[in-house]
CSV table of C-alpha atoms and ligand atoms in Angstrom, one decimal:
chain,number,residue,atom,x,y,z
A,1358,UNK,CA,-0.2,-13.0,1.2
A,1359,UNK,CA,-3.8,-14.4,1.9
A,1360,UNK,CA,-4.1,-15.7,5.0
A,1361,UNK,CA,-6.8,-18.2,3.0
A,1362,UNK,CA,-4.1,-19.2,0.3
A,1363,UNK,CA,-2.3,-22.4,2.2
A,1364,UNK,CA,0.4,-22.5,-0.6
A,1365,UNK,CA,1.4,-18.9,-0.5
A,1366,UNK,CA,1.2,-18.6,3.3
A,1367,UNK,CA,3.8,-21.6,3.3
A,1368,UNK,CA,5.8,-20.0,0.3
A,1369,UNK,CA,5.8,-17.0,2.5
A,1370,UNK,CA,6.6,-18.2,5.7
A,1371,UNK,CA,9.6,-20.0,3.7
A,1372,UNK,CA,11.1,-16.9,2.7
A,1373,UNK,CA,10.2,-14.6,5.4
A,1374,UNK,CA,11.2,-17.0,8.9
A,1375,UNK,CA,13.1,-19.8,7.4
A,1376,UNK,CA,15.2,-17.7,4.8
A,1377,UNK,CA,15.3,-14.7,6.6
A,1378,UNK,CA,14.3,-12.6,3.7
A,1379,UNK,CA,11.9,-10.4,2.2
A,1380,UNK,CA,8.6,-11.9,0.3
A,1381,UNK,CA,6.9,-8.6,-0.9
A,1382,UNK,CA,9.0,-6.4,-3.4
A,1383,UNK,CA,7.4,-3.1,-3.6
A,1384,UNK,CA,8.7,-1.2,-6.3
A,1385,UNK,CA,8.9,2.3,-7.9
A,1386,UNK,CA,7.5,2.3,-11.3
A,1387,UNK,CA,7.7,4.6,-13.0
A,1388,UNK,CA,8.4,8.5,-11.5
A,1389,UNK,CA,6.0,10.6,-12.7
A,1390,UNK,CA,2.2,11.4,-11.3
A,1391,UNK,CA,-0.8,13.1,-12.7
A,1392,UNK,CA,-2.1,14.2,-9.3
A,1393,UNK,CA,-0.2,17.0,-6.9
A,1394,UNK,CA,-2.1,16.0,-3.8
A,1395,UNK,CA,-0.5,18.4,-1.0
A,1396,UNK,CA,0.1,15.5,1.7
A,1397,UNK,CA,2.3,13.7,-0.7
A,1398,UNK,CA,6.0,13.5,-1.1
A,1399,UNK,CA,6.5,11.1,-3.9
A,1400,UNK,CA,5.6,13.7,-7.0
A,1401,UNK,CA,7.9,16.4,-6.1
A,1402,UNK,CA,11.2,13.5,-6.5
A,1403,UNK,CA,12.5,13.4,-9.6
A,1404,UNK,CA,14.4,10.8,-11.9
A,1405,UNK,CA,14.3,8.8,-14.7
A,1406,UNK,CA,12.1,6.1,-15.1
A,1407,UNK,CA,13.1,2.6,-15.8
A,1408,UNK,CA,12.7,0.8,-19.0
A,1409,UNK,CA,10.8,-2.0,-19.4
A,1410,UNK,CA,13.9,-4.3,-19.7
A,1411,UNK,CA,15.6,-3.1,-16.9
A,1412,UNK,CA,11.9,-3.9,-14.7
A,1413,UNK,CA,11.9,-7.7,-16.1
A,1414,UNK,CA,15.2,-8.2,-15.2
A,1415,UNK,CA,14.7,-6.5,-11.9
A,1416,UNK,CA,12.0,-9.2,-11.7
A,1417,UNK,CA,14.1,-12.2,-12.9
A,1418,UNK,CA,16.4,-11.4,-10.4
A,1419,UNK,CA,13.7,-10.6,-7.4
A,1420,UNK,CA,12.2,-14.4,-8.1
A,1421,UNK,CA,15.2,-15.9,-7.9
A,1422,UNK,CA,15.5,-14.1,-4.6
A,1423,UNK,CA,12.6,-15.5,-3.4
A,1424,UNK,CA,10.3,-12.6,-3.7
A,1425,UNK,CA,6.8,-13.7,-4.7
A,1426,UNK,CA,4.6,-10.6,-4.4
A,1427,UNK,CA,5.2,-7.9,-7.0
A,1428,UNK,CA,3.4,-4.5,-5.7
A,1429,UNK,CA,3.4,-2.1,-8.2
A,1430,UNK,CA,3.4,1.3,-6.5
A,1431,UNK,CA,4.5,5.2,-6.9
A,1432,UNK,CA,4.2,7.3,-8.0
A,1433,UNK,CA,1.4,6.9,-10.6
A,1434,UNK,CA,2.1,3.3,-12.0
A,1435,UNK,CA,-1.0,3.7,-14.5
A,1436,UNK,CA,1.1,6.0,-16.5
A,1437,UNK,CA,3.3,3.4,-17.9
A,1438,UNK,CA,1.7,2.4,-20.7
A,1439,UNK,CA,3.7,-0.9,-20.6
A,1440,UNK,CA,2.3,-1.6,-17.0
A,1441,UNK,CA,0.4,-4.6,-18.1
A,1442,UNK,CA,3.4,-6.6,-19.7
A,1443,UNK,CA,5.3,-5.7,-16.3
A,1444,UNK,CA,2.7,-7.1,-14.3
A,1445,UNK,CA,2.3,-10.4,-17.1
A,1446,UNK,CA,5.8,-10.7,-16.5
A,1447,UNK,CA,5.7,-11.1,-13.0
A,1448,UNK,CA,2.9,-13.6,-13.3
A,1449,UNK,CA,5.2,-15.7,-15.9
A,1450,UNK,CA,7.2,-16.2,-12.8
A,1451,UNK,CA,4.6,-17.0,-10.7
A,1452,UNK,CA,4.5,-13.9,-8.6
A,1453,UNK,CA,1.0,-12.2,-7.2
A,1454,UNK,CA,0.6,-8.6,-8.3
A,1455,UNK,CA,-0.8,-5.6,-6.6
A,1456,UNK,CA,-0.7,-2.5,-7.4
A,1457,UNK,CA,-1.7,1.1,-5.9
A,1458,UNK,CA,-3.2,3.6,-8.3
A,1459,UNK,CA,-5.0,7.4,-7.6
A,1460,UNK,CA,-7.5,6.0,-10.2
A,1461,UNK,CA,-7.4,8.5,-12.6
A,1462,UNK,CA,-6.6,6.1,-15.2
A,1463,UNK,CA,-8.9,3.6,-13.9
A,1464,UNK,CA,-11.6,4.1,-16.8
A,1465,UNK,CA,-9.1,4.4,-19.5
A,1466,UNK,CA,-6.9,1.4,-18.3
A,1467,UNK,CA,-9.3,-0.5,-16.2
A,1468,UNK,CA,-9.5,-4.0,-19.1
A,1469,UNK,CA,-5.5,-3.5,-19.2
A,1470,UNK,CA,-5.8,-5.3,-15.4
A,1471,UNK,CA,-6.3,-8.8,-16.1
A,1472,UNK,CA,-2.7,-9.9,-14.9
A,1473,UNK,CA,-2.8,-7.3,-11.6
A,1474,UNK,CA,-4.5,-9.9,-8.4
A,1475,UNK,CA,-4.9,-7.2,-5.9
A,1476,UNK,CA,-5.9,-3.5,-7.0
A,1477,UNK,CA,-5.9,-0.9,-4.7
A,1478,UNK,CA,-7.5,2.6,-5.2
A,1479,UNK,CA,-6.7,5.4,-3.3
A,1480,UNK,CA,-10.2,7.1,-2.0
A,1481,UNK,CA,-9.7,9.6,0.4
A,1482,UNK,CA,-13.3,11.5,0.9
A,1483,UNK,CA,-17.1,11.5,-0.9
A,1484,UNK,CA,-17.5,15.3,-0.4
A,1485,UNK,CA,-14.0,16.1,0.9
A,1486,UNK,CA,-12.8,13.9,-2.3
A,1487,UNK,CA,-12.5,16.7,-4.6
A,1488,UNK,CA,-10.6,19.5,-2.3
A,1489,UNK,CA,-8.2,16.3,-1.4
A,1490,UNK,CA,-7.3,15.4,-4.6
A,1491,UNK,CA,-8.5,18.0,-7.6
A,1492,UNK,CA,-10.5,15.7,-9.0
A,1493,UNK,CA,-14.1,15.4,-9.0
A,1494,UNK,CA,-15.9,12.4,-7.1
A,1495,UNK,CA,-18.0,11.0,-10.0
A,1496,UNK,CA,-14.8,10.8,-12.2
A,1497,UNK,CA,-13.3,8.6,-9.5
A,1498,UNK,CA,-16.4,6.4,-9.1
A,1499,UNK,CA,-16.5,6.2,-12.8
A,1500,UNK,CA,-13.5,4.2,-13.1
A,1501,UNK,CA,-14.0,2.8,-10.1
A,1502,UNK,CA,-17.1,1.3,-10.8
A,1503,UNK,CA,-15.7,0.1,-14.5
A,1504,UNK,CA,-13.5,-1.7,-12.5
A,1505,UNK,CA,-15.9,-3.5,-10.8
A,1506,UNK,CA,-17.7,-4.7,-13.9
A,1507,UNK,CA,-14.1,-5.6,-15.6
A,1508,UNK,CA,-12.6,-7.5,-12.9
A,1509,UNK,CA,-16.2,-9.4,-12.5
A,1510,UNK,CA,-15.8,-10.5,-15.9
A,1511,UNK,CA,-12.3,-11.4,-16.0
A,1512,UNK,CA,-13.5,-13.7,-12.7
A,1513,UNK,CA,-11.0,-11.9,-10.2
A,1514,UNK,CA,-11.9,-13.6,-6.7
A,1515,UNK,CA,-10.1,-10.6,-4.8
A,1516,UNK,CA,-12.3,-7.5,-4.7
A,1517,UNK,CA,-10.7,-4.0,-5.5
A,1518,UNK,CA,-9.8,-2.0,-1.9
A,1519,UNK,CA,-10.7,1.3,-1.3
A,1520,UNK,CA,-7.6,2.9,0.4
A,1521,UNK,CA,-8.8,5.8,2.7
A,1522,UNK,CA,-6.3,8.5,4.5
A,1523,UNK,CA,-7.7,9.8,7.3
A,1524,UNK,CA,-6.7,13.8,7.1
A,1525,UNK,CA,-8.7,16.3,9.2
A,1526,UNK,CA,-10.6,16.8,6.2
A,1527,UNK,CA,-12.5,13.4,5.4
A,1528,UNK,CA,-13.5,12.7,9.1
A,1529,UNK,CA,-16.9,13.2,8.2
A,1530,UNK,CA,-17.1,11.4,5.0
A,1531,UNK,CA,-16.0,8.2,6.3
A,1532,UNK,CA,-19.0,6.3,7.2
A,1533,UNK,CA,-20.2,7.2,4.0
A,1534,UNK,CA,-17.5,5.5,2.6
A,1535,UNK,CA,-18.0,2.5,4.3
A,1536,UNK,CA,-21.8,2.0,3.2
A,1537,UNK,CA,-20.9,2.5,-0.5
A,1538,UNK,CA,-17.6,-0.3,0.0
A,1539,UNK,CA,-20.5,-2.5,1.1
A,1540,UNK,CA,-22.6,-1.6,-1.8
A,1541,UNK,CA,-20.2,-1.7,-4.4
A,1542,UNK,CA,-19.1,-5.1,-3.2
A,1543,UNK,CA,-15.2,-4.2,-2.5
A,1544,UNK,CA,-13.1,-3.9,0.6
A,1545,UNK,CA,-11.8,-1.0,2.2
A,1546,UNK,CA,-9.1,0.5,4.6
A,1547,UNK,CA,-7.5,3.0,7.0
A,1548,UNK,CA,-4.4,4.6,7.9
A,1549,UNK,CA,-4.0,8.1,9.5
A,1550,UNK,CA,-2.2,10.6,7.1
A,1551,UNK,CA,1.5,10.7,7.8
A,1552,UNK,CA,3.4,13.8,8.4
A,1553,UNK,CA,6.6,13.2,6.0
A,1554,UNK,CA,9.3,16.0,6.5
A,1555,UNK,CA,8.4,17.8,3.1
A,1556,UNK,CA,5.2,18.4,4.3
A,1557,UNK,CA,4.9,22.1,5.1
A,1558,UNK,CA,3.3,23.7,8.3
A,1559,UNK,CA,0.7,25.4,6.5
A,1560,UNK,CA,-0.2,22.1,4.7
A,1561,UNK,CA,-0.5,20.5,8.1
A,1562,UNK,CA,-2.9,22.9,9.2
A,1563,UNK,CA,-4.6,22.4,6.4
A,1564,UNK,CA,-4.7,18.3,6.1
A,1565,UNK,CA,-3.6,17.3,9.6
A,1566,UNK,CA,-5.7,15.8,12.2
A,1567,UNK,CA,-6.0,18.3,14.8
A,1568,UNK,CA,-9.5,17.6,16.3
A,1569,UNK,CA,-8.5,14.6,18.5
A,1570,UNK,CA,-11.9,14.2,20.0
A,1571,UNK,CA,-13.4,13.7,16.9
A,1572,UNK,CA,-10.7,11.6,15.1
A,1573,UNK,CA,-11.1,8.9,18.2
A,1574,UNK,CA,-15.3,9.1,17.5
A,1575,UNK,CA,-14.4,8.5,14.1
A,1576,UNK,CA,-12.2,5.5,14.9
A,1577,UNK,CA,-15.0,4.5,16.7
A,1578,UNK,CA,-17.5,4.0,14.6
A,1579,UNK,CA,-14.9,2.3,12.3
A,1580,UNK,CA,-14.5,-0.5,14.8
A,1581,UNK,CA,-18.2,-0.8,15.4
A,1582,UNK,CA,-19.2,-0.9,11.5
A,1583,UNK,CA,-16.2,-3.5,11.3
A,1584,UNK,CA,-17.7,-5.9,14.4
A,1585,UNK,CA,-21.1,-5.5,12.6
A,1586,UNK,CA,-19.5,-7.0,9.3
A,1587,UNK,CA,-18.4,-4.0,6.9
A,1588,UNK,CA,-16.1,-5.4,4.3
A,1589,UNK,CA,-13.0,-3.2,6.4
A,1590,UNK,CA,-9.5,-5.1,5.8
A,1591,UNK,CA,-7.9,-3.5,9.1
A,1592,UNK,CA,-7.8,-5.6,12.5
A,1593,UNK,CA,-9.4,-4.0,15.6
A,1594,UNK,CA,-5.4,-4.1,17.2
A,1595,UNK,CA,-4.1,-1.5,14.2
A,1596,UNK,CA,-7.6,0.5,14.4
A,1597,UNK,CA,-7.1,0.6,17.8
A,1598,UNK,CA,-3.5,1.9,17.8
A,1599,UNK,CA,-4.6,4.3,15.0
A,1600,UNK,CA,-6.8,5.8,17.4
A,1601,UNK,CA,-4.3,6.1,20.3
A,1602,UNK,CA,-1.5,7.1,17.8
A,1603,UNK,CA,0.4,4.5,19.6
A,1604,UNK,CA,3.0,3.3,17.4
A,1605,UNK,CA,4.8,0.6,20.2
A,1606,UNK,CA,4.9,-2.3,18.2
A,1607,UNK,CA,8.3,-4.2,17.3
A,1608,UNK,CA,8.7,-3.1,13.5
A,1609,UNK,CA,9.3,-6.3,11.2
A,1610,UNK,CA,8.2,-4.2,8.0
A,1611,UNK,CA,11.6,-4.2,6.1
A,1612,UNK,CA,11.8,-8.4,6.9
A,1613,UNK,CA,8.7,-8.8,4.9
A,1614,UNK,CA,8.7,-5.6,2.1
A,1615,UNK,CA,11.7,-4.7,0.1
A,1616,UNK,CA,11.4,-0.7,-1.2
A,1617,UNK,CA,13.3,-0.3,-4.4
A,1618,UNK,CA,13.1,2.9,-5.8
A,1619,UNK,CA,12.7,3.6,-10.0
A,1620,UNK,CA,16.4,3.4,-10.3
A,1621,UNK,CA,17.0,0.0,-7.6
A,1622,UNK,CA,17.7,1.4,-4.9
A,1623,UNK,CA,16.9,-0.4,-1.6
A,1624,UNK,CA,15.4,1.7,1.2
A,1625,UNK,CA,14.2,0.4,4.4
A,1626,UNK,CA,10.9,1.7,3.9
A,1627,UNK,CA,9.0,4.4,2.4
A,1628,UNK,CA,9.6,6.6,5.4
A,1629,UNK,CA,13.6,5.6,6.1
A,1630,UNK,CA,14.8,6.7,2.9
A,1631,UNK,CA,18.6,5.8,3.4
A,1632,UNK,CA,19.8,4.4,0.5
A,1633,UNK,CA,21.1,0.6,1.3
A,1634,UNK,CA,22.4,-0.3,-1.7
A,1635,UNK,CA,21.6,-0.7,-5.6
A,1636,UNK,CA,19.9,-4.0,-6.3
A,1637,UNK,CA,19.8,-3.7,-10.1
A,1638,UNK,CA,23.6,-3.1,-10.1
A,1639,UNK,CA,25.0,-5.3,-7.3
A,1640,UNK,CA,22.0,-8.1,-7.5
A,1641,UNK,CA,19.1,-8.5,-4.0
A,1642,UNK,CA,21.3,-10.8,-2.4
A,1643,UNK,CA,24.4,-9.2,-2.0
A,1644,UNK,CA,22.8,-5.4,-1.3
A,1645,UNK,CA,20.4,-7.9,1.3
A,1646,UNK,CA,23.4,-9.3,3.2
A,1647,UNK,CA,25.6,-6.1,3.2
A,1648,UNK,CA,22.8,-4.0,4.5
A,1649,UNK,CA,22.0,-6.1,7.6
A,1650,UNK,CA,23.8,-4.5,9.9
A,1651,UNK,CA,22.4,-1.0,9.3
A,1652,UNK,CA,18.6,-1.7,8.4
A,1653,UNK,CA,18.8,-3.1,12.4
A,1654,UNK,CA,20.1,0.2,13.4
A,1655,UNK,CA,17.4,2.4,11.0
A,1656,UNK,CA,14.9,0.2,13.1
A,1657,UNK,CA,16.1,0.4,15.8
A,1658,UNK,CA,16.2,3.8,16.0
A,1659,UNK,CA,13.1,4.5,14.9
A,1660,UNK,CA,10.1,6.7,16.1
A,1661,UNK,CA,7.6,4.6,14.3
A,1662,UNK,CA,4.8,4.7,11.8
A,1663,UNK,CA,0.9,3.6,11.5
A,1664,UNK,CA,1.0,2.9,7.7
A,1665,UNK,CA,-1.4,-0.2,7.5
A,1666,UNK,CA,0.7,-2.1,5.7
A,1667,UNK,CA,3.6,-2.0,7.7
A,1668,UNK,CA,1.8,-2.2,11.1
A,1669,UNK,CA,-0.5,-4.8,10.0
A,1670,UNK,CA,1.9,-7.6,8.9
A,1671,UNK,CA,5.0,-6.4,11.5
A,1672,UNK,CA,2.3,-7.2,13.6
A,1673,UNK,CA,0.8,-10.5,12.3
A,1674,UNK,CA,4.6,-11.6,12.0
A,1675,UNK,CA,4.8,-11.1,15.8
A,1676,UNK,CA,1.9,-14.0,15.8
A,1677,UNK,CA,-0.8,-11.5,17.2
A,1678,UNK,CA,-4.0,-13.2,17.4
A,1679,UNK,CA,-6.3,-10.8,16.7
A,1680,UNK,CA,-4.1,-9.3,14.2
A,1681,UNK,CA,-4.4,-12.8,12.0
A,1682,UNK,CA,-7.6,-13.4,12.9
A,1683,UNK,CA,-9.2,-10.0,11.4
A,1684,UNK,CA,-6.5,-8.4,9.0
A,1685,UNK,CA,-7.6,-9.2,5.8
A,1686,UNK,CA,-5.2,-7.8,3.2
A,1687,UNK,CA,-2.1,-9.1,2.2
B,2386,SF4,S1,8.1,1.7,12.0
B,2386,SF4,FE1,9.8,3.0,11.2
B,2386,SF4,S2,11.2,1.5,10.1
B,2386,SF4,FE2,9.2,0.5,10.5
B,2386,SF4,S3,8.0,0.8,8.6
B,2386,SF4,FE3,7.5,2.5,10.0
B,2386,SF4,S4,8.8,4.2,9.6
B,2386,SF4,FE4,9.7,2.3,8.6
């Protein structure tokens, strides 16, 4: 939610303090991905993706809910060749749409976009890009910058973001990647690479952030390029923390963003995976209301996590100045 959109701020903080209830749906799309990156989980699961009825309805229901973001997100959603009716459905009810994408697709699919509000693309390196993610650089950029050019002529006021994992391999590419957000005119974040159970020790090796020293310089420069007015979404708070690896903030995450998996399953979040209930079989409200109890507990008992997303707005939902002052996402 835009911190510059008065209506949807007050829709939001309607559902989210007054109702008590989630305002971001962020859903499974499809199952499949056309990437194997090595520090990702979501391409190994398996599972049948949904049809295209079965997401509208999911929909119907989620706006009735009160949901009014729609985030369409793993594993690949640009391989559902009915994406764009999803995301024109959600707009029929007056959601906003995001969506996540490795940006394979992006030059293929990139005019398909006119009903998605906030697109992100995931670019994790300039000369690190290609042992990341198997893919060369320039086939990246050229969707990405087809993008660019689409979405200016479909007047989209929100530029595309650049999402950016920090792994011990991009460390130093990411400056780079900063000048060329600022040059192509788009936005751009951070968030440290997560270590999800799956991943194996010798991937970790690999991908992991092991020289400290250098991570924190790296952080660094970040919050300098950011005070000198690079387009970066994060707040200084969450860079901050980032660099520390502190993760001691009160988690609000599942409050705000409902995780539904491709067959409706709620999950607290896309690290907790314990299933809380189906919503496309026993409806959001009832699977909301029954799974109270134990989405406390999952919290509660958590060790944390630094995904921006999460941190950002558990953060700016515990009113933190600086947090609402500088984040700039959603
Ligand atoms: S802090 Fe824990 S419960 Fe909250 S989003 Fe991160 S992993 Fe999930």
């Amino acid at each position: 939610m835009s911190r510059f959109d008065p209506i949807l701020t007050s829709k939001a903080l309607w559902q989210i303090r007054v109702q008590k209830r989630p305002f971001v749906l962020s859903h499974a799309v499809n199952t499949r991905c056309n990437m194997k990156c090595s520090f990702c989980d979501y391409w190994k699961k398996s599972g049948e993706e949904p049809a295209k009825e079965e997401i509208f309805k999911l929909l119907d229901d989620a706006r009735e809910f009160g949901i009014g973001v729609y985030n369409a997100w793993i594993v690949e959603p640009l391989l559902r060749k009915d994406l764009p009716q999803i995301m024109a459905h959600a707009k029929k009810l007056g959601m906003i749409t995001s969506m996540v994408t490795n940006g394979k697709l992006l030059y293929e699919r990139a005019e398909e976009l006119e009903d998605v509000d906030y697109l992100s693309v995931s670019v994790d390196g300039v000369k690190s890009y290609k042992e990341i993610r198997k893919m060369d650089f320039e086939t990246l950029m050229k969707g990405l910058k087809k993008a660019i050019e689409v979405r200016k002529l479909q007047n989209k006021k929100n530029p595309i973001l650049m999402n950016c994992v920090l792994t011990g391999k991009n460390l130093d590419d990411i400056e780079t990647l900063i000048l060329l957000a600022k040059k192509l005119e788009v936005k751009i974040s951070f968030e440290p690479v997560h270590r999800f159970p799956g991943i194996s020790e010798e991937v970790w090796n690999d991908i992991g952030i092991h020289d400290m020293e250098k991570f924190r310089c790296t952080v660094d420069r970040i919050i300098e390029l950011k005070e000198e007015g690079y387009p970066i979404i994060n707040s200084k708070t969450y860079l901050r923390m980032v660099r520390e690896g502190e993760m001691n903030y009160i988690c609000r995450a599942s409050g705000i963003i409902m995780n539904v998996t491709h067959d409706g399953t709620l999950e607290t979040c896309r690290v907790q995976n314990e299933p809380l209930g189906n919503v496309m079989w026993d409806g959001f409200e009832s699977v909301w209301e029954n799974s109270e109890d134990r989405r406390k507990e999952i919290v509660k008992d958590c060790k944390g996590c630094l995904f921006f997303g999460y941190t950002e707005n558990s953060l700016m939902q515990s009113l933190n100045p600086e947090v609402i002052m500088h984040y700039e996402w959603m």
